[in-house]
Amino acid sequence: MSYITGVGLTSFGKHEGSSSLDLMSKAASLALDDARLNRDDIDGILCGYSTVSPHIMLATVFAEHFGIRPSYAHAVQVGGATGLAMTMLAHTLVDAGVARNVLVVAGENRLTGQSRDASIQALAQVGHPDYEVPLGPTIPAYYGLVASRYMHEYGVTQEDLAEYAVLMRRHALAHPGAQFHEPITVADVMASKPVALPLKLLDCCPVSDGGAAFVVSRDPTTEARVRIRGCAQAHTHQHVTAAPALSELGAEIAIAKAKAAAGVSISDVRYAAVYDSFTITLAMLLEDLGLAGRGEAAARVRAGYFSRDGQIPLNTHGGLLSYGHCGVGGAMAHLVETHLQMTGRAGDRQVRDASLALLHGDGGVLSSHVSMFLERAR
């Protein structure tokens, strides 16, 4: 058993003059304060990777920078699924008695500390070095291919995809830390610059500076008790050229195992935090996870099903698409927002009931998946 005892999140956008370690430290300090713990209480550290600071020992570099001497340190790399993978690892370590309080942290100054071309080149290496990378595709290009196939198979339109961008922007308007605060419409998404057809600029998450952190503990440290109830992973492929059929991707495998581990069903879920690097990512994952039927998620978005006052509020901070995306910390913001919702501290964004939450992370091009259920314990 383990609890998420504290969370910390910086604003996303431009942080001129802040390094990745600075942003990680700021988020970590917020998380420790939230958990009412001191640095000496932390005996485990899990650190996400950084493309801006690709040090081979980033976890211990951060530990030194932050002034802690953990008995366990580990750096993790599974793309966008890293945040939840680290959470699952922290849960396992705490449950096994290896550590009592594990700090999970990530952050990057990807917007101000790395050129656009360098960022594109670094992320493109997710492709196969012989069969994909030499052809020049970028991450948006890979997802554009996936989107085209998905639209063909399930009758999804570009306007359908635009609905997710509009929803995430609407949610971001209520969060002061979000990178974007200008409302958008479906027409705005459709009129935005083509990036990798059928994906337009507003179908894609931005590049951001930011940091996120949380503490996973063996015992509650405050009156806010959020427990990790069950989690699971699935890794079906690495490269697009080796991917299985769209109906056989890892999200369905991971959620099935997580439901079994947690002893819950999708109908029990009251809040959802789902990875949304692109609108097609969110569309596919919502349907793979069972939150909507195939090709039907957009209709649910239009009907308000995933709005803040809907049946299953989704990414109420604005997600990667509008809160921003600073690498590993981008997806970790989903968990921070979930914790705030579950503990009644989301302010104007507060939903009616977040007693049981589903979180899902996606790494690579729908390659690595982590599903997780959190519950508000009494």
XYZ file of C-alpha atoms in Angstrom:
378
model
C 0.000 0.000 0.000
C 1.210 3.518 -0.726
C -0.066 7.072 -0.616
C 0.650 10.170 -2.675
C 1.315 12.538 0.192
C 2.334 15.742 -1.548
C 2.425 17.346 -4.993
C 4.221 20.279 -6.578
C 3.860 21.956 -9.959
C 5.369 25.055 -11.539
C 3.619 27.157 -14.103
C 4.357 26.036 -17.674
C 5.557 28.299 -20.465
C 8.697 30.418 -20.453
C 11.019 30.378 -17.442
C 13.903 32.497 -18.670
C 17.159 31.768 -16.856
C 15.923 28.595 -15.132
C 17.738 25.329 -15.775
C 16.138 21.894 -15.702
C 17.561 21.370 -12.201
C 16.109 24.713 -11.075
C 12.633 23.779 -12.287
C 12.882 20.318 -10.735
C 13.997 21.838 -7.425
C 11.117 24.301 -7.356
C 8.554 21.556 -7.959
C 10.236 19.227 -5.447
C 10.217 21.906 -2.745
C 6.502 22.468 -3.312
C 5.832 18.729 -3.074
C 7.766 18.362 0.194
C 5.961 21.338 1.700
C 2.646 19.851 0.609
C 3.524 16.511 2.223
C 4.831 18.280 5.349
C 8.133 16.490 5.010
C 11.737 17.636 5.271
C 14.501 16.737 2.860
C 15.944 14.360 5.439
C 12.671 12.382 5.299
C 13.246 11.458 1.641
C 15.049 8.114 1.309
C 14.223 7.414 -2.346
C 14.496 9.497 -5.514
C 13.061 8.724 -8.954
C 13.927 11.138 -11.705
C 12.626 11.528 -15.239
C 14.986 12.090 -18.163
C 15.755 15.438 -19.772
C 16.576 16.088 -23.415
C 18.043 19.460 -22.448
C 20.280 17.956 -19.740
C 20.859 14.348 -20.849
C 23.173 13.402 -17.985
C 23.798 9.666 -17.592
C 23.228 9.958 -13.798
C 20.500 12.586 -13.618
C 18.878 11.172 -10.462
C 22.027 11.513 -8.362
C 22.911 14.825 -10.016
C 19.556 16.145 -8.851
C 19.913 14.580 -5.398
C 23.201 16.436 -4.947
C 21.727 19.660 -6.311
C 18.677 19.398 -4.048
C 20.650 18.436 -0.964
C 19.398 14.919 -0.249
C 21.222 11.615 0.220
C 18.729 8.883 -0.674
C 19.293 5.184 -0.083
C 17.646 4.459 -3.433
C 18.018 6.421 -6.695
C 16.808 5.620 -10.173
C 16.357 7.486 -13.462
C 13.561 6.251 -15.736
C 12.941 6.567 -19.480
C 9.746 5.384 -21.177
C 8.764 8.549 -23.002
C 5.494 10.165 -22.053
C 4.636 7.205 -19.823
C 7.642 7.927 -17.594
C 5.755 9.921 -14.961
C 3.254 7.174 -14.218
C 5.931 4.485 -14.608
C 7.923 6.242 -11.880
C 4.794 6.430 -9.747
C 4.247 2.700 -10.176
C 7.892 2.019 -9.298
C 7.649 4.253 -6.221
C 4.511 2.392 -5.179
C 6.337 -0.929 -5.561
C 9.389 0.273 -3.616
C 7.321 1.637 -0.773
C 5.074 -1.408 -0.647
C 8.152 -3.669 -0.510
C 9.698 -1.685 2.320
C 12.705 -0.510 0.290
C 11.921 3.146 1.000
C 9.483 5.092 3.147
C 9.189 8.380 1.231
C 10.075 8.475 -2.472
C 10.403 11.789 -4.279
C 9.330 11.570 -7.922
C 10.498 14.574 -9.936
C 10.995 15.820 -13.486
C 11.402 19.124 -15.248
C 12.986 20.768 -18.258
C 13.654 24.211 -19.659
C 12.830 22.756 -23.060
C 11.346 25.990 -24.417
C 14.120 28.404 -23.466
C 17.067 26.021 -23.053
C 16.894 24.127 -26.345
C 16.473 25.251 -29.938
C 13.436 24.159 -31.899
C 15.562 22.134 -34.300
C 17.433 20.398 -31.468
C 14.178 19.482 -29.766
C 12.688 18.105 -32.976
C 15.816 16.085 -33.698
C 16.011 14.661 -30.171
C 12.385 13.531 -30.133
C 12.566 12.099 -33.657
C 15.045 9.487 -32.414
C 12.066 7.511 -31.126
C 11.936 6.161 -34.702
C 13.803 3.132 -35.991
C 17.417 4.176 -36.753
C 17.512 2.249 -40.061
C 13.942 2.205 -41.376
C 12.341 5.402 -40.047
C 14.740 8.116 -38.859
C 16.629 8.346 -42.217
C 13.318 9.215 -43.924
C 13.023 12.355 -41.786
C 9.740 11.923 -39.873
C 9.126 13.900 -36.678
C 6.941 12.915 -33.744
C 3.955 14.820 -35.241
C 4.536 12.957 -38.514
C 4.308 9.588 -36.775
C 1.091 10.596 -35.039
C -0.223 12.022 -38.294
C 0.141 8.564 -39.839
C -1.676 7.020 -36.898
C -4.413 9.658 -37.130
C -4.976 9.002 -40.826
C -5.391 5.291 -40.215
C -7.658 5.806 -37.220
C -9.863 8.258 -39.081
C -10.154 5.802 -41.964
C -11.078 2.850 -39.761
C -13.538 4.567 -37.417
C -14.993 7.450 -39.404
C -13.408 10.147 -37.241
C -13.070 13.610 -38.833
C -10.625 16.479 -38.363
C -13.443 18.441 -36.748
C -13.876 15.589 -34.273
C -10.206 15.805 -33.328
C -10.487 19.574 -32.925
C -13.061 19.093 -30.156
C -10.361 17.773 -27.814
C -8.173 20.831 -28.319
C -11.131 23.107 -27.594
C -11.996 21.207 -24.398
C -8.432 21.274 -23.091
C -8.156 25.002 -23.786
C -11.465 25.637 -21.999
C -10.143 23.825 -18.939
C -6.805 25.657 -19.042
C -8.574 29.022 -18.843
C -9.306 28.342 -15.163
C -5.695 27.486 -14.232
C -3.322 30.415 -13.650
C -0.273 28.243 -14.352
C -1.332 27.149 -17.833
C 0.740 28.175 -20.826
C -2.319 29.225 -22.852
C -5.260 31.328 -21.705
C -6.877 32.341 -24.994
C -10.129 30.476 -25.802
C -10.270 28.635 -29.121
C -13.007 27.138 -31.275
C -13.185 24.194 -33.653
C -12.901 26.715 -36.487
C -9.683 28.069 -34.948
C -8.182 24.585 -34.830
C -9.177 23.896 -38.421
C -7.700 27.219 -39.567
C -4.387 26.707 -37.756
C -1.218 25.843 -39.640
C -0.895 22.267 -40.990
C 1.887 20.437 -39.141
C 1.555 16.789 -40.182
C -1.755 16.221 -41.911
C -4.355 15.585 -40.723
C -2.904 17.257 -37.607
C -2.942 21.063 -37.421
C -0.897 23.258 -35.093
C -3.634 23.357 -32.438
C -3.915 19.565 -32.570
C -0.383 19.448 -31.128
C 0.908 20.168 -27.641
C 3.353 23.084 -27.249
C 6.960 22.995 -26.058
C 7.266 24.336 -22.516
C 9.516 25.031 -19.560
C 8.245 23.568 -16.307
C 8.621 21.095 -13.482
C 6.459 18.677 -11.519
C 7.009 16.486 -8.476
C 5.223 14.401 -5.902
C 5.989 12.226 -2.906
C 4.906 8.604 -2.636
C 4.910 7.392 0.978
C 4.287 4.229 2.942
C 2.012 6.091 5.364
C -0.103 9.249 5.102
C 1.708 12.376 6.245
C -1.277 14.745 6.188
C -5.038 14.487 6.442
C -5.218 14.264 2.634
C -5.175 10.541 1.912
C -4.847 9.596 -1.733
C -3.974 5.933 -2.157
C -2.609 4.118 -5.192
C -5.153 1.364 -5.584
C -3.811 -0.500 -8.611
C -1.629 -0.043 -11.673
C -0.228 -1.933 -14.643
C 1.916 -1.496 -17.740
C 1.993 -2.779 -21.323
C 4.678 -2.405 -24.001
C 3.649 -3.715 -27.416
C 6.294 -2.179 -29.692
C 8.779 0.641 -30.036
C 8.655 1.589 -33.712
C 5.685 2.460 -35.898
C 6.822 -0.051 -38.503
C 6.484 -2.806 -35.873
C 3.207 -1.627 -34.329
C 0.271 -4.023 -33.995
C -3.209 -3.271 -35.289
C -4.935 -0.234 -33.815
C -7.302 -2.530 -31.941
C -4.382 -4.339 -30.270
C -2.394 -1.463 -28.754
C -1.069 -1.484 -25.211
C -3.636 0.809 -23.601
C -6.257 -1.935 -23.685
C -3.807 -4.412 -22.158
C -2.660 -2.039 -19.425
C -6.164 -0.958 -18.409
C -7.385 -4.547 -18.214
C -4.538 -5.490 -15.890
C -4.930 -2.321 -13.820
C -8.659 -2.916 -13.357
C -7.917 -6.436 -12.150
C -5.213 -5.193 -9.766
C -7.462 -2.471 -8.357
C -10.676 -4.488 -8.332
C -12.643 -1.739 -10.080
C -14.474 -1.172 -13.351
C -14.602 1.841 -15.644
C -18.099 2.623 -14.378
C -16.546 3.326 -10.948
C -14.335 6.114 -12.316
C -15.262 9.672 -11.320
C -12.294 11.599 -12.753
C -9.889 10.894 -15.622
C -6.377 12.121 -16.410
C -5.306 10.891 -19.833
C -2.185 11.648 -21.864
C -2.905 14.134 -24.653
C 0.244 14.961 -26.615
C -1.942 15.290 -29.722
C -5.688 15.336 -30.192
C -5.478 11.922 -31.863
C -3.644 10.561 -28.800
C -6.478 11.614 -26.522
C -9.164 10.388 -28.905
C -7.644 6.933 -29.201
C -6.792 6.526 -25.527
C -10.252 7.532 -24.306
C -11.706 4.810 -26.504
C -9.003 2.222 -25.762
C -9.566 2.747 -22.033
C -13.297 2.168 -22.346
C -14.373 5.735 -21.599
C -16.161 5.827 -24.975
C -16.930 3.462 -27.815
C -14.834 3.339 -30.981
C -15.207 6.584 -32.888
C -17.605 7.952 -30.250
C -15.394 9.963 -27.874
C -15.756 13.227 -29.817
C -19.534 13.052 -29.524
C -19.127 12.713 -25.773
C -16.843 15.748 -25.722
C -19.460 17.782 -27.604
C -22.156 16.613 -25.175
C -20.132 17.786 -22.156
C -19.382 14.301 -20.837
C -15.719 15.145 -20.120
C -16.261 18.762 -19.040
C -15.602 19.947 -15.510
C -19.255 19.483 -14.586
C -19.708 16.395 -16.765
C -20.004 12.738 -15.872
C -16.226 12.106 -15.992
C -14.229 15.350 -15.840
C -11.023 15.065 -17.862
C -7.688 16.879 -17.504
C -9.204 19.865 -15.734
C -5.875 21.741 -15.735
C -5.824 21.842 -19.543
C -3.633 18.824 -20.248
C -0.548 18.781 -22.413
C -2.459 20.521 -25.183
C -3.030 23.715 -23.202
C -1.363 23.584 -19.772
C 1.799 22.692 -21.657
C 4.383 19.974 -22.183
C 7.878 20.162 -20.655
C 8.828 16.538 -21.246
C 8.332 14.050 -18.411
C 6.961 16.754 -16.114
C 4.201 17.496 -18.604
C 2.390 14.242 -17.996
C 3.145 14.438 -14.263
C 1.020 17.589 -14.171
C -1.950 15.305 -14.839
C -1.289 13.502 -11.562
C -0.762 16.748 -9.654
C -4.123 18.028 -10.871
C -5.757 14.711 -9.984
C -4.395 14.928 -6.438
C -5.695 18.480 -6.059
C -9.121 17.389 -7.291
C -9.201 14.369 -4.995
C -8.284 16.479 -1.968
C -10.722 19.302 -2.747
C -8.008 21.873 -3.455
C -8.609 22.668 -7.125
C -10.304 26.014 -6.482
C -12.448 27.220 -9.368
C -11.669 23.981 -11.216
C -13.034 21.748 -8.463
C -15.279 18.922 -9.670
C -18.161 17.380 -7.758
C -16.601 14.000 -7.093
C -13.060 12.761 -7.704
C -13.143 9.885 -5.229
C -11.813 7.350 -7.758
C -9.550 8.501 -10.570
C -8.146 6.804 -13.660
C -4.786 7.982 -14.992
C -3.106 6.810 -18.164
C 0.268 7.627 -19.700
C 1.507 6.909 -23.215
C 5.157 6.776 -24.285
C 6.635 6.841 -27.766
C 4.073 6.475 -30.528
C 1.443 4.636 -28.476
C 4.280 2.255 -27.585
C 4.452 2.149 -23.778
C 1.407 2.407 -21.541
C 0.773 2.785 -17.820
C -2.733 2.695 -16.342
C -3.340 3.623 -12.710
C -6.242 3.991 -10.301
C -6.122 6.367 -7.349
C -8.694 6.462 -4.595
C -9.497 8.896 -1.831
C -9.007 6.847 1.307
C -10.897 7.447 4.527
